[in-house]
PDB file of C-alpha atoms and ligand atoms in Angstrom:
ATOM      1  CA  MET A   1     -22.569  -2.136   9.864  1.00 58.00           C
ATOM      2  CA  PRO A   2     -21.108  -0.074  12.708  1.00 64.00           C
ATOM      3  CA  PRO A   3     -18.680   2.692  11.777  1.00 69.00           C
ATOM      4  CA  MET A   4     -15.024   1.894  12.132  1.00 69.00           C
ATOM      5  CA  PRO A   5     -13.161   3.928  14.711  1.00 75.00           C
ATOM      6  CA  GLN A   6     -10.755   6.510  13.366  1.00 84.00           C
ATOM      7  CA  LEU A   7      -7.330   5.785  14.743  1.00 93.00           C
ATOM      8  CA  ASN A   8      -4.175   7.825  14.729  1.00 94.00           C
ATOM      9  CA  ASP A   9      -1.794   4.995  14.049  1.00 95.00           C
ATOM     10  CA  PHE A  10      -3.846   2.469  12.104  1.00 94.00           C
ATOM     11  CA  TYR A  11      -6.371   2.411   9.313  1.00 93.00           C
ATOM     12  CA  THR A  12      -8.485  -0.345   7.861  1.00 89.00           C
ATOM     13  CA  GLU A  13      -9.157  -1.366   4.305  1.00 82.00           C
ATOM     14  CA  GLY A  14     -11.789  -3.866   5.286  1.00 81.00           C
ATOM     15  CA  PHE A  15      -9.594  -6.938   5.538  1.00 80.00           C
ATOM     16  CA  GLY A  16      -7.439  -5.824   8.406  1.00 88.00           C
ATOM     17  CA  TRP A  17      -5.748  -2.943  10.150  1.00 91.00           C
ATOM     18  CA  ILE A  18      -2.658  -1.412   8.662  1.00 92.00           C
ATOM     19  CA  CYS A  19      -0.035   0.551  10.558  1.00 94.00           C
ATOM     20  CA  ARG A  20       0.197   4.055   9.076  1.00 95.00           C
ATOM     21  CA  HIS A  21       3.831   4.414  10.102  1.00 94.00           C
ATOM     22  CA  CYS A  22       4.981   1.159   8.599  1.00 93.00           C
ATOM     23  CA  GLU A  23       2.817   1.729   5.544  1.00 91.00           C
ATOM     24  CA  ARG A  24       4.742   4.908   4.822  1.00 91.00           C
ATOM     25  CA  GLN A  25       8.004   3.095   5.332  1.00 88.00           C
ATOM     26  CA  PHE A  26       6.730   0.225   3.207  1.00 84.00           C
ATOM     27  CA  GLU A  27       5.856   2.550   0.328  1.00 85.00           C
ATOM     28  CA  ARG A  28       9.190   4.363   0.588  1.00 86.00           C
ATOM     29  CA  GLU A  29      10.995   1.068   0.296  1.00 82.00           C
ATOM     30  CA  HIS A  30       8.980   0.152  -2.778  1.00 78.00           C
ATOM     31  CA  THR A  31       9.200   3.484  -4.563  1.00 77.00           C
ATOM     32  CA  ALA A  32      12.935   3.637  -3.886  1.00 63.00           C
ATOM     33  CA  ASP A  33      13.319   0.429  -5.808  1.00 58.00           C
ATOM     34  CA  GLU A  34      12.809   1.936  -9.223  1.00 57.00           C
ATOM     35  CA  SER A  35      15.776   0.156 -10.686  1.00 57.00           C
ATOM     36  CA  GLU A  36      14.100  -3.149  -9.934  1.00 55.00           C
ATOM     37  CA  ALA A  37      12.113  -4.408 -12.928  1.00 54.00           C
ATOM     38  CA  GLU A  38       8.543  -3.143 -13.068  1.00 56.00           C
ATOM     39  CA  TYR A  39       6.443  -2.171 -10.139  1.00 56.00           C
ATOM     40  CA  LYS A  40       4.596  -5.071  -8.583  1.00 59.00           C
ATOM     41  CA  ASP A  41       1.424  -4.723  -6.630  1.00 57.00           C
ATOM     42  CA  PRO A  42       2.178  -5.386  -2.990  1.00 54.00           C
ATOM     43  CA  GLU A  43       0.610  -8.527  -1.669  1.00 55.00           C
ATOM     44  CA  PRO A  44      -1.575  -7.959   1.371  1.00 49.00           C
ATOM     45  CA  ALA A  45       0.563 -10.444   3.251  1.00 52.00           C
ATOM     46  CA  ASN A  46       3.572  -8.179   2.802  1.00 66.00           C
ATOM     47  CA  ARG A  47       1.856  -5.144   4.198  1.00 74.00           C
ATOM     48  CA  PRO A  48       2.250  -4.052   7.810  1.00 79.00           C
ATOM     49  CA  LEU A  49      -0.942  -5.546   9.172  1.00 88.00           C
ATOM     50  CA  ALA A  50      -1.667  -4.907  12.802  1.00 93.00           C
ATOM     51  CA  LYS A  51      -2.817  -7.551  15.237  1.00 93.00           C
ATOM     52  CA  TRP A  52      -5.120  -7.507  18.204  1.00 92.00           C
ATOM     53  CA  THR A  53      -3.245  -7.796  21.450  1.00 92.00           C
ATOM     54  CA  ASP A  54      -5.959  -9.972  22.967  1.00 88.00           C
ATOM     55  CA  LYS A  55      -9.292 -11.635  22.280  1.00 89.00           C
ATOM     56  CA  THR A  56     -11.297  -8.629  23.427  1.00 87.00           C
ATOM     57  CA  ARG A  57     -10.125  -6.654  20.391  1.00 87.00           C
ATOM     58  CA  ARG A  58      -9.543  -3.488  22.334  1.00 90.00           C
ATOM     59  CA  PHE A  59      -5.949  -2.832  21.415  1.00 93.00           C
ATOM     60  CA  LEU A  60      -4.193  -3.025  18.106  1.00 94.00           C
ATOM     61  CA  THR A  61      -0.491  -3.536  17.918  1.00 96.00           C
ATOM     62  CA  CYS A  62       1.889  -3.435  14.985  1.00 95.00           C
ATOM     63  CA  PRO A  63       4.261  -6.394  15.017  1.00 92.00           C
ATOM     64  CA  ARG A  64       6.712  -4.446  12.907  1.00 91.00           C
ATOM     65  CA  CYS A  65       7.237  -1.239  14.888  1.00 94.00           C
ATOM     66  CA  GLY A  66       5.506  -2.268  18.103  1.00 95.00           C
ATOM     67  CA  ILE A  67       3.133   0.684  18.306  1.00 96.00           C
ATOM     68  CA  THR A  68      -0.120   0.018  20.160  1.00 96.00           C
ATOM     69  CA  GLU A  69      -3.389   1.923  20.137  1.00 96.00           C
ATOM     70  CA  ALA A  70      -6.732   1.441  21.820  1.00 93.00           C
ATOM     71  CA  ALA A  71      -9.441   0.749  19.255  1.00 87.00           C
ATOM     72  CA  GLU A  72     -12.640   0.445  21.177  1.00 76.00           C
ATOM     73  CA  LEU A  73     -15.663   0.251  18.965  1.00 64.00           C
ATOM     74  CA  SER A  74     -18.200   1.275  21.587  1.00 54.00           C
TER      75      SER A  74
HETATM   76 ZN1  LIG B 101       4.095  -0.190  12.480  1.00 77.52          ZN
END
């Protein structure tokens, strides 16, 4: 298995790329909610997953904050 590229703005947990910026915001929103019942594990679908901008999989973009980074594997 080829090594995953190390990106400044995204990281992968194996099932997809997650925006570091939105992940921080996401966790702030969840930890700030301490008055809400008990902590629930975030569903992957609720996390800020990035998308490829095209079929060549060269650029990742975050649909939430709009950041884009080149992620060339070669
Ligand atoms: Zn983002």
